[in-house]
mmCIF file of C-alpha atoms in Angstrom:
data_model
loop_
_atom_site.group_PDB
_atom_site.id
_atom_site.type_symbol
_atom_site.label_atom_id
_atom_site.label_comp_id
_atom_site.label_asym_id
_atom_site.label_seq_id
_atom_site.Cartn_x
_atom_site.Cartn_y
_atom_site.Cartn_z
ATOM 1 C CA UNK N 1 -106.347 1.274 63.451
ATOM 2 C CA UNK N 2 -107.360 -1.110 60.574
ATOM 3 C CA UNK N 3 -105.415 -4.503 60.707
ATOM 4 C CA UNK N 4 -102.926 -5.318 58.115
ATOM 5 C CA UNK N 5 -101.332 -8.704 56.719
ATOM 6 C CA UNK N 6 -98.136 -9.740 55.798
ATOM 7 C CA UNK N 7 -97.657 -11.863 52.713
ATOM 8 C CA UNK N 8 -94.866 -12.900 50.210
ATOM 9 C CA UNK N 9 -94.259 -10.077 47.448
ATOM 10 C CA UNK N 10 -94.750 -10.683 43.818
ATOM 11 C CA UNK N 11 -92.406 -9.050 41.267
ATOM 12 C CA UNK N 12 -94.880 -6.593 40.429
ATOM 13 C CA UNK N 13 -95.381 -5.669 44.362
ATOM 14 C CA UNK N 14 -91.287 -5.649 44.711
ATOM 15 C CA UNK N 15 -91.067 -3.059 41.764
ATOM 16 C CA UNK N 16 -93.839 -0.971 43.253
ATOM 17 C CA UNK N 17 -92.274 -0.849 46.971
ATOM 18 C CA UNK N 18 -89.001 0.064 45.131
ATOM 19 C CA UNK N 19 -90.632 3.035 43.258
ATOM 20 C CA UNK N 20 -92.425 4.236 46.401
ATOM 21 C CA UNK N 21 -88.777 4.713 47.816
ATOM 22 C CA UNK N 22 -87.448 6.131 45.088
ATOM 23 C CA UNK N 23 -90.250 8.770 44.888
ATOM 24 C CA UNK N 24 -89.869 9.419 48.773
ATOM 25 C CA UNK N 25 -85.692 9.456 48.265
ATOM 26 C CA UNK N 26 -86.153 12.124 45.518
ATOM 27 C CA UNK N 27 -87.173 14.797 48.439
ATOM 28 C CA UNK N 28 -83.837 14.425 49.982
ATOM 29 C CA UNK N 29 -81.269 13.335 47.229
ATOM 30 C CA UNK N 30 -83.414 14.134 43.865
ATOM 31 C CA UNK N 31 -80.176 14.910 41.584
ATOM 32 C CA UNK N 32 -79.069 11.299 41.317
ATOM 33 C CA UNK N 33 -77.630 10.690 37.585
ATOM 34 C CA UNK N 34 -76.533 7.169 36.779
ATOM 35 C CA UNK N 35 -73.889 6.661 33.542
ATOM 36 C CA UNK N 36 -71.391 4.357 32.233
ATOM 37 C CA UNK N 37 -68.449 4.115 30.197
ATOM 38 C CA UNK N 38 -67.790 0.769 28.057
ATOM 39 C CA UNK N 39 -64.530 -0.321 27.075
ATOM 40 C CA UNK N 40 -64.625 -1.963 23.541
ATOM 41 C CA UNK N 41 -61.994 -3.949 21.688
ATOM 42 C CA UNK N 42 -60.952 -3.618 18.218
ATOM 43 C CA UNK N 43 -64.116 -5.494 16.846
ATOM 44 C CA UNK N 44 -66.318 -3.170 18.807
ATOM 45 C CA UNK N 45 -66.998 -6.129 21.401
ATOM 46 C CA UNK N 46 -67.389 -5.035 25.098
ATOM 47 C CA UNK N 47 -64.305 -5.908 27.101
ATOM 48 C CA UNK N 48 -65.336 -4.391 30.250
ATOM 49 C CA UNK N 49 -67.800 -1.721 31.419
ATOM 50 C CA UNK N 50 -68.460 0.677 34.704
ATOM 51 C CA UNK N 51 -71.927 1.870 35.987
ATOM 52 C CA UNK N 52 -71.727 4.665 38.325
ATOM 53 C CA UNK N 53 -74.478 6.693 39.986
ATOM 54 C CA UNK N 54 -73.697 10.705 41.522
ATOM 55 C CA UNK N 55 -75.636 12.134 43.982
ATOM 56 C CA UNK N 56 -74.890 15.403 44.857
ATOM 57 C CA UNK N 57 -71.136 15.434 46.128
ATOM 58 C CA UNK N 58 -70.929 11.409 46.323
ATOM 59 C CA UNK N 59 -70.266 9.069 43.658
ATOM 60 C CA UNK N 60 -70.899 5.379 43.839
ATOM 61 C CA UNK N 61 -69.478 2.785 41.652
ATOM 62 C CA UNK N 62 -72.373 0.482 41.188
ATOM 63 C CA UNK N 63 -70.805 -1.980 38.841
ATOM 64 C CA UNK N 64 -67.340 -2.540 37.407
ATOM 65 C CA UNK N 65 -66.882 -5.869 35.073
ATOM 66 C CA UNK N 66 -63.781 -6.857 32.789
ATOM 67 C CA UNK N 67 -63.929 -10.101 30.764
ATOM 68 C CA UNK N 68 -62.091 -12.774 31.976
ATOM 69 C CA UNK N 69 -59.895 -12.903 29.103
ATOM 70 C CA UNK N 70 -58.782 -9.021 29.251
ATOM 71 C CA UNK N 71 -57.995 -8.887 32.791
ATOM 72 C CA UNK N 72 -54.618 -7.682 33.700
ATOM 73 C CA UNK N 73 -54.251 -5.219 30.860
ATOM 74 C CA UNK N 74 -55.358 -1.904 32.650
ATOM 75 C CA UNK N 75 -58.976 -1.880 31.293
ATOM 76 C CA UNK N 76 -60.264 -1.970 34.707
ATOM 77 C CA UNK N 77 -58.023 0.999 36.089
ATOM 78 C CA UNK N 78 -58.844 3.032 33.122
ATOM 79 C CA UNK N 79 -62.443 2.685 33.905
ATOM 80 C CA UNK N 80 -62.482 3.433 37.399
ATOM 81 C CA UNK N 81 -60.207 6.455 36.696
ATOM 82 C CA UNK N 82 -62.804 7.622 33.943
ATOM 83 C CA UNK N 83 -65.424 7.870 36.873
ATOM 84 C CA UNK N 84 -63.074 9.353 39.161
ATOM 85 C CA UNK N 85 -62.635 12.182 36.431
ATOM 86 C CA UNK N 86 -66.412 12.212 36.110
ATOM 87 C CA UNK N 87 -66.941 12.780 39.704
ATOM 88 C CA UNK N 88 -64.343 15.544 39.976
ATOM 89 C CA UNK N 89 -65.811 17.368 37.057
ATOM 90 C CA UNK N 90 -69.380 16.991 38.621
ATOM 91 C CA UNK N 91 -67.946 18.649 41.884
ATOM 92 C CA UNK N 92 -67.945 15.091 44.100
ATOM 93 C CA UNK N 93 -65.771 14.540 46.886
ATOM 94 C CA UNK N 94 -66.115 11.237 47.430
ATOM 95 C CA UNK N 95 -66.473 7.772 45.606
ATOM 96 C CA UNK N 96 -67.375 4.839 47.028
ATOM 97 C CA UNK N 97 -68.483 1.280 46.165
ATOM 98 C CA UNK N 98 -68.919 -2.267 47.849
ATOM 99 C CA UNK N 99 -67.346 -5.424 46.436
ATOM 100 C CA UNK N 100 -67.147 -9.027 47.716
ATOM 101 C CA UNK N 101 -64.139 -10.869 48.620
ATOM 102 C CA UNK N 102 -63.981 -13.012 45.652
ATOM 103 C CA UNK N 103 -64.134 -9.670 43.257
ATOM 104 C CA UNK N 104 -60.350 -8.760 43.606
ATOM 105 C CA UNK N 105 -60.825 -6.051 46.973
ATOM 106 C CA UNK N 106 -57.032 -5.404 46.069
ATOM 107 C CA UNK N 107 -57.576 -4.036 43.091
ATOM 108 C CA UNK N 108 -59.359 -1.109 44.914
ATOM 109 C CA UNK N 109 -56.570 -0.718 47.524
ATOM 110 C CA UNK N 110 -53.959 -0.630 44.752
ATOM 111 C CA UNK N 111 -55.872 2.616 43.451
ATOM 112 C CA UNK N 112 -55.777 4.434 46.715
ATOM 113 C CA UNK N 113 -59.215 3.359 47.874
ATOM 114 C CA UNK N 114 -59.564 2.895 51.641
ATOM 115 C CA UNK N 115 -61.538 0.051 53.150
ATOM 116 C CA UNK N 116 -64.123 1.526 55.614
ATOM 117 C CA UNK N 117 -66.300 -1.488 56.318
ATOM 118 C CA UNK N 118 -66.530 -5.095 56.012
ATOM 119 C CA UNK N 119 -69.840 -7.310 56.573
ATOM 120 C CA UNK N 120 -68.604 -11.067 57.405
ATOM 121 C CA UNK N 121 -70.263 -14.086 55.740
ATOM 122 C CA UNK N 122 -73.496 -12.109 54.186
ATOM 123 C CA UNK N 123 -73.424 -13.899 50.729
ATOM 124 C CA UNK N 124 -72.716 -17.699 50.926
ATOM 125 C CA UNK N 125 -69.773 -17.332 53.548
ATOM 126 C CA UNK N 126 -68.225 -14.476 51.417
ATOM 127 C CA UNK N 127 -67.736 -11.272 52.921
ATOM 128 C CA UNK N 128 -68.784 -7.752 51.585
ATOM 129 C CA UNK N 129 -66.306 -4.830 51.634
ATOM 130 C CA UNK N 130 -67.239 -1.091 51.308
ATOM 131 C CA UNK N 131 -64.307 1.164 49.964
ATOM 132 C CA UNK N 132 -64.184 5.146 49.723
ATOM 133 C CA UNK N 133 -61.795 7.363 48.043
ATOM 134 C CA UNK N 134 -61.748 11.050 48.824
ATOM 135 C CA UNK N 135 -61.341 13.095 45.611
ATOM 136 C CA UNK N 136 -58.849 16.366 45.758
ATOM 137 C CA UNK N 137 -59.981 18.896 43.061
ATOM 138 C CA UNK N 138 -58.612 18.811 39.204
ATOM 139 C CA UNK N 139 -55.298 20.385 39.360
ATOM 140 C CA UNK N 140 -54.152 22.508 36.552
ATOM 141 C CA UNK N 141 -51.372 20.430 34.571
ATOM 142 C CA UNK N 142 -48.281 21.965 34.746
ATOM 143 C CA UNK N 143 -46.329 22.849 31.465
ATOM 144 C CA UNK N 144 -42.608 22.253 30.452
ATOM 145 C CA UNK N 145 -41.454 24.905 32.251
ATOM 146 C CA UNK N 146 -43.226 23.595 35.641
ATOM 147 C CA UNK N 147 -45.559 26.520 35.910
ATOM 148 C CA UNK N 148 -49.366 25.682 35.325
ATOM 149 C CA UNK N 149 -50.951 27.398 32.068
ATOM 150 C CA UNK N 150 -53.871 28.744 34.733
ATOM 151 C CA UNK N 151 -51.160 30.242 36.800
ATOM 152 C CA UNK N 152 -49.669 31.707 33.804
ATOM 153 C CA UNK N 153 -53.046 33.221 32.271
ATOM 154 C CA UNK N 154 -53.751 34.771 35.701
ATOM 155 C CA UNK N 155 -50.244 36.539 35.767
ATOM 156 C CA UNK N 156 -50.877 37.898 32.213
ATOM 157 C CA UNK N 157 -54.081 39.743 33.263
#
């Protein structure tokens, strides 16, 4: 067997290794799709945004950011809800994410996410926290009489 040596990677080598792993993974999780939403103020400036990746029935929230001056106005909640709606429409059964203890993990708990793992002291003494939320299928919206429009249409046939 030919002997190998270990060397520190250049940026190009890191990109190469990453691309090779992605290439390998595509044989197993080939339908990943990354997308995002931006929340803009009345001047068109981005006040917040979210980026997520769908892999089969699993949606991962990759990034969520809201400008400090715009926090507390429901922007983050609306962005997460938009991803959850997209996940349901795509047939996903779970949304998951990881965040650090200084990135308001209680925000995700408030939105119904369950903590399923903690990695203590991994980033300059901070803990990384892993959250998940099981999604129910989209429910038909009830009309003013209490019955769903879908149910009424089904009865009419």
